[in-house]
């Protein structure tokens, strides 16, 4: 990573000049120094990595998702609060940098094979750039050259999704075929197998988007994209040398998210920290602060999808609806205890481990995330975290393969065993690991995917939600499945059987929280008291109980979240349409 960061200062000097090549005479000596040697190509190509999310952004990727209750509803989901004036993301600087490289990487002083591998890297990042643009805006202009100030194409309209995504696939195929690096111990560089893994992500997205968004009139090509997703994932599985991490026993899953160095067995690409270079992230601050972050808490509807340890649905248990927190978290998929505060979870304060039940100065639902949080409280007060943040894991590749094969109708028992079965085995689940399910879980059908008729596909979607939670893929999944309605579900929390009865959430003998509508005259010391009265004061929207004096916690019930067909795409920002009216606007978005 030192090498990775040290390129930045000289690269910044070079690219400050490159961005103005349409305004000042080109310095041919400088261009020759960059494109006339392998070292120059390497230096330039390192600038492409700025397109990847930094660690402090990556761990927040699911801040807007169906399972995340938060301090305020996103403006994107509130009628009248978001439109072209608030939209952003229509930026193209990164693309110009790539296209300039592709146009100029032709110097015969550099061997053709060397130039080819850097061209492959550039085309990978062009595909990466465009995949983000298409996910956000749908149709966008396909630009494969650097513009001059008088280029008429500056004012061209948008190209079709089909043209752009076909071009993305061509770039990805070239990258997968020509990137020569096959391994990287730092897990910070693009390798052949990272490119293949990313291709499986892109092709799965596009294949399912075309299948379920029939209004796009692209359903006929969905199978082609799904086949590409399955085949690229299978190459990673057969050739990449990755495996699910099992080191660490009951913490083998969580270690992937709190380790300083990426767990190289499974993590394929990461945003890597380096204390020597003062490169940190702010995960603890975000996930433990009552004021800095969004106070994201899981909903009970989602927590209910975690299976029992024997592989049966938790919601098959009689009385699960009124089970209190300390009981509902027992004997479940072991990823649950590695994802939320529960049971014997402890934090370190001044070197001393202390019991850490859910803390209601942070959580609204009782299901408080710990996935990215280091256990020592000394990291809580700023951008101090020393854990690297995974951007792609082998587990995702397994899920991409399983879903693509299931959508194609070619998913077998053997496929199940090496994908979903393997993931569940790592999670401690003991049943249903070798053969596909035959019955659809009625809870998943009623609460998530009422149109799914294939039991395997239903379980793959369940597994994807659990395994990849808080890794920045959930909203994209909801969009491609055309299940935007999930973004409007009630933000519900754990069950509270009665008012004014303090609860011990982790069975350590200490009472933790009590819910009231009239504050008790003699509150118990050490207990957090939460007002769930119908009205607290003007302008406040408190937590409530679903049955008034008992029931599930609910949050922001007075704020109506809306998701209509227009929300599957973002609006083109108003300022960009003023510059180029030919861009048009996405359906449904008017100021």
PDB file of C-alpha atoms in Angstrom, residues 25-34:
ATOM      1  CA  UNK A  25      -0.782  23.470 -25.979  1.00  0.00           C
ATOM      2  CA  UNK A  26       0.095  19.864 -25.260  1.00  0.00           C
ATOM      3  CA  UNK A  27       3.501  19.221 -23.733  1.00  0.00           C
ATOM      4  CA  UNK A  28       4.796  16.449 -25.949  1.00  0.00           C
ATOM      5  CA  UNK A  29       7.850  15.906 -23.758  1.00  0.00           C
ATOM      6  CA  UNK A  30       5.639  15.288 -20.731  1.00  0.00           C
ATOM      7  CA  UNK A  31       3.380  12.973 -22.720  1.00  0.00           C
ATOM      8  CA  UNK A  32       6.417  11.032 -23.908  1.00  0.00           C
ATOM      9  CA  UNK A  33       7.705  10.675 -20.362  1.00  0.00           C
ATOM     10  CA  UNK A  34       4.367   9.209 -19.271  1.00  0.00           C
TER      11      UNK A  34
END
